[in-house]
């Protein structure tokens, strides 16, 4: 992702034009669980229990809700195999790959910010 600086236009419509798509993205990715679920699935297709183990602290109820939201928004695919017992797996959709740069930028910023917090008082 380029280090592009958004040059401010000093108008209300420019501000709204910038904020609207950001708000739309945040509405889809809101909460503390959706991105960790997506990251867990970047390492491959998983069953519900596997995701629950990888995403520390999430309850089964919350994981179920968040997976439903991610499926509804086209970021995760739910596949049901008619075996005995029935096997349900979750995987990322091709559309979810559009988040790769966003996730990497957040990862880098998280490391940078942690370093800043640790070193600012030295």
PDB file of N, CA and C in Angstrom, residues 78-113:
ATOM      1  N   UNK A  78     -19.701 -20.173   3.426  1.00  0.00           N
ATOM      2  CA  UNK A  78     -20.055 -21.301   4.296  1.00  0.00           C
ATOM      3  C   UNK A  78     -20.399 -22.476   3.390  1.00  0.00           C
ATOM      4  N   UNK A  79     -19.688 -23.587   3.587  1.00  0.00           N
ATOM      5  CA  UNK A  79     -19.890 -24.771   2.755  1.00  0.00           C
ATOM      6  C   UNK A  79     -20.368 -25.918   3.635  1.00  0.00           C
ATOM      7  N   UNK A  80     -21.474 -26.537   3.232  1.00  0.00           N
ATOM      8  CA  UNK A  80     -22.029 -27.677   3.958  1.00  0.00           C
ATOM      9  C   UNK A  80     -21.830 -28.930   3.112  1.00  0.00           C
ATOM     10  N   UNK A  81     -21.115 -29.893   3.679  1.00  0.00           N
ATOM     11  CA  UNK A  81     -20.911 -31.178   3.002  1.00  0.00           C
ATOM     12  C   UNK A  81     -21.894 -32.177   3.589  1.00  0.00           C
ATOM     13  N   UNK A  82     -22.668 -32.788   2.728  1.00  0.00           N
ATOM     14  CA  UNK A  82     -23.700 -33.737   3.149  1.00  0.00           C
ATOM     15  C   UNK A  82     -23.081 -35.094   3.480  1.00  0.00           C
ATOM     16  N   UNK A  83     -22.262 -35.122   4.499  1.00  0.00           N
ATOM     17  CA  UNK A  83     -21.652 -36.360   4.972  1.00  0.00           C
ATOM     18  C   UNK A  83     -22.309 -36.717   6.293  1.00  0.00           C
ATOM     19  N   UNK A  84     -21.887 -37.807   6.865  1.00  0.00           N
ATOM     20  CA  UNK A  84     -22.376 -38.137   8.203  1.00  0.00           C
ATOM     21  C   UNK A  84     -21.198 -38.229   9.135  1.00  0.00           C
ATOM     22  N   UNK A  85     -21.092 -37.367  10.119  1.00  0.00           N
ATOM     23  CA  UNK A  85     -21.966 -36.218  10.359  1.00  0.00           C
ATOM     24  C   UNK A  85     -21.723 -35.117   9.331  1.00  0.00           C
ATOM     25  N   UNK A  86     -22.670 -34.199   9.249  1.00  0.00           N
ATOM     26  CA  UNK A  86     -22.569 -33.082   8.311  1.00  0.00           C
ATOM     27  C   UNK A  86     -21.323 -32.263   8.658  1.00  0.00           C
ATOM     28  N   UNK A  87     -20.582 -31.894   7.628  1.00  0.00           N
ATOM     29  CA  UNK A  87     -19.363 -31.099   7.825  1.00  0.00           C
ATOM     30  C   UNK A  87     -19.597 -29.696   7.267  1.00  0.00           C
ATOM     31  N   UNK A  88     -19.412 -28.684   8.120  1.00  0.00           N
ATOM     32  CA  UNK A  88     -19.561 -27.289   7.717  1.00  0.00           C
ATOM     33  C   UNK A  88     -18.197 -26.634   7.810  1.00  0.00           C
ATOM     34  N   UNK A  89     -17.771 -26.000   6.725  1.00  0.00           N
ATOM     35  CA  UNK A  89     -16.499 -25.291   6.720  1.00  0.00           C
ATOM     36  C   UNK A  89     -16.703 -23.848   6.275  1.00  0.00           C
ATOM     37  N   UNK A  90     -15.751 -23.028   6.659  1.00  0.00           N
ATOM     38  CA  UNK A  90     -15.770 -21.609   6.305  1.00  0.00           C
ATOM     39  C   UNK A  90     -14.474 -21.283   5.587  1.00  0.00           C
ATOM     40  N   UNK A  91     -14.578 -20.455   4.565  1.00  0.00           N
ATOM     41  CA  UNK A  91     -13.398 -20.023   3.816  1.00  0.00           C
ATOM     42  C   UNK A  91     -13.627 -18.600   3.328  1.00  0.00           C
ATOM     43  N   UNK A  92     -12.537 -17.965   2.928  1.00  0.00           N
ATOM     44  CA  UNK A  92     -12.646 -16.611   2.407  1.00  0.00           C
ATOM     45  C   UNK A  92     -13.127 -16.637   0.968  1.00  0.00           C
ATOM     46  N   UNK A  93     -13.880 -15.637   0.589  1.00  0.00           N
ATOM     47  CA  UNK A  93     -14.326 -15.481  -0.792  1.00  0.00           C
ATOM     48  C   UNK A  93     -13.266 -14.706  -1.563  1.00  0.00           C
ATOM     49  N   UNK A  94     -13.316 -14.750  -2.885  1.00  0.00           N
ATOM     50  CA  UNK A  94     -12.388 -13.921  -3.663  1.00  0.00           C
ATOM     51  C   UNK A  94     -12.507 -12.431  -3.299  1.00  0.00           C
ATOM     52  N   UNK A  95     -13.719 -11.967  -2.985  1.00  0.00           N
ATOM     53  CA  UNK A  95     -13.917 -10.562  -2.629  1.00  0.00           C
ATOM     54  C   UNK A  95     -13.163 -10.190  -1.353  1.00  0.00           C
ATOM     55  N   UNK A  96     -13.028 -11.125  -0.436  1.00  0.00           N
ATOM     56  CA  UNK A  96     -12.336 -10.827   0.824  1.00  0.00           C
ATOM     57  C   UNK A  96     -10.863 -10.524   0.601  1.00  0.00           C
ATOM     58  N   UNK A  97     -10.314 -10.993  -0.506  1.00  0.00           N
ATOM     59  CA  UNK A  97      -8.906 -10.714  -0.810  1.00  0.00           C
ATOM     60  C   UNK A  97      -8.663  -9.209  -0.966  1.00  0.00           C
ATOM     61  N   UNK A  98      -9.715  -8.450  -1.262  1.00  0.00           N
ATOM     62  CA  UNK A  98      -9.578  -6.994  -1.385  1.00  0.00           C
ATOM     63  C   UNK A  98      -9.208  -6.349  -0.053  1.00  0.00           C
ATOM     64  N   UNK A  99      -9.312  -7.090   1.043  1.00  0.00           N
ATOM     65  CA  UNK A  99      -8.942  -6.577   2.362  1.00  0.00           C
ATOM     66  C   UNK A  99      -7.478  -6.825   2.710  1.00  0.00           C
ATOM     67  N   UNK A 100      -6.749  -7.563   1.873  1.00  0.00           N
ATOM     68  CA  UNK A 100      -5.370  -7.914   2.206  1.00  0.00           C
ATOM     69  C   UNK A 100      -4.504  -6.700   2.518  1.00  0.00           C
ATOM     70  N   UNK A 101      -4.571  -5.661   1.687  1.00  0.00           N
ATOM     71  CA  UNK A 101      -3.756  -4.467   1.923  1.00  0.00           C
ATOM     72  C   UNK A 101      -4.188  -3.745   3.195  1.00  0.00           C
ATOM     73  N   UNK A 102      -5.480  -3.732   3.453  1.00  0.00           N
ATOM     74  CA  UNK A 102      -6.004  -3.084   4.663  1.00  0.00           C
ATOM     75  C   UNK A 102      -5.496  -3.819   5.903  1.00  0.00           C
ATOM     76  N   UNK A 103      -5.575  -5.139   5.878  1.00  0.00           N
ATOM     77  CA  UNK A 103      -5.139  -5.939   7.021  1.00  0.00           C
ATOM     78  C   UNK A 103      -3.636  -5.772   7.240  1.00  0.00           C
ATOM     79  N   UNK A 104      -2.862  -5.788   6.169  1.00  0.00           N
ATOM     80  CA  UNK A 104      -1.420  -5.620   6.301  1.00  0.00           C
ATOM     81  C   UNK A 104      -1.087  -4.227   6.838  1.00  0.00           C
ATOM     82  N   UNK A 105      -1.793  -3.203   6.362  1.00  0.00           N
ATOM     83  CA  UNK A 105      -1.567  -1.842   6.866  1.00  0.00           C
ATOM     84  C   UNK A 105      -1.913  -1.753   8.353  1.00  0.00           C
ATOM     85  N   UNK A 106      -2.995  -2.384   8.779  1.00  0.00           N
ATOM     86  CA  UNK A 106      -3.362  -2.395  10.202  1.00  0.00           C
ATOM     87  C   UNK A 106      -2.329  -3.145  11.030  1.00  0.00           C
ATOM     88  N   UNK A 107      -1.813  -4.253  10.506  1.00  0.00           N
ATOM     89  CA  UNK A 107      -0.786  -5.017  11.214  1.00  0.00           C
ATOM     90  C   UNK A 107       0.460  -4.164  11.420  1.00  0.00           C
ATOM     91  N   UNK A 108       0.906  -3.508  10.343  1.00  0.00           N
ATOM     92  CA  UNK A 108       2.100  -2.667  10.438  1.00  0.00           C
ATOM     93  C   UNK A 108       1.873  -1.502  11.400  1.00  0.00           C
ATOM     94  N   UNK A 109       0.707  -0.866  11.311  1.00  0.00           N
ATOM     95  CA  UNK A 109       0.426   0.251  12.205  1.00  0.00           C
ATOM     96  C   UNK A 109       0.354  -0.220  13.656  1.00  0.00           C
ATOM     97  N   UNK A 110      -0.215  -1.385  13.890  1.00  0.00           N
ATOM     98  CA  UNK A 110      -0.278  -1.936  15.241  1.00  0.00           C
ATOM     99  C   UNK A 110       1.106  -2.132  15.828  1.00  0.00           C
ATOM    100  N   UNK A 111       2.038  -2.650  15.031  1.00  0.00           N
ATOM    101  CA  UNK A 111       3.421  -2.810  15.489  1.00  0.00           C
ATOM    102  C   UNK A 111       4.079  -1.460  15.743  1.00  0.00           C
ATOM    103  N   UNK A 112       3.864  -0.523  14.832  1.00  0.00           N
ATOM    104  CA  UNK A 112       4.425   0.818  14.982  1.00  0.00           C
ATOM    105  C   UNK A 112       3.893   1.501  16.235  1.00  0.00           C
ATOM    106  N   UNK A 113       2.593   1.404  16.447  1.00  0.00           N
ATOM    107  CA  UNK A 113       1.970   2.068  17.595  1.00  0.00           C
ATOM    108  C   UNK A 113       2.432   1.435  18.911  1.00  0.00           C
TER     109      UNK A 113
END
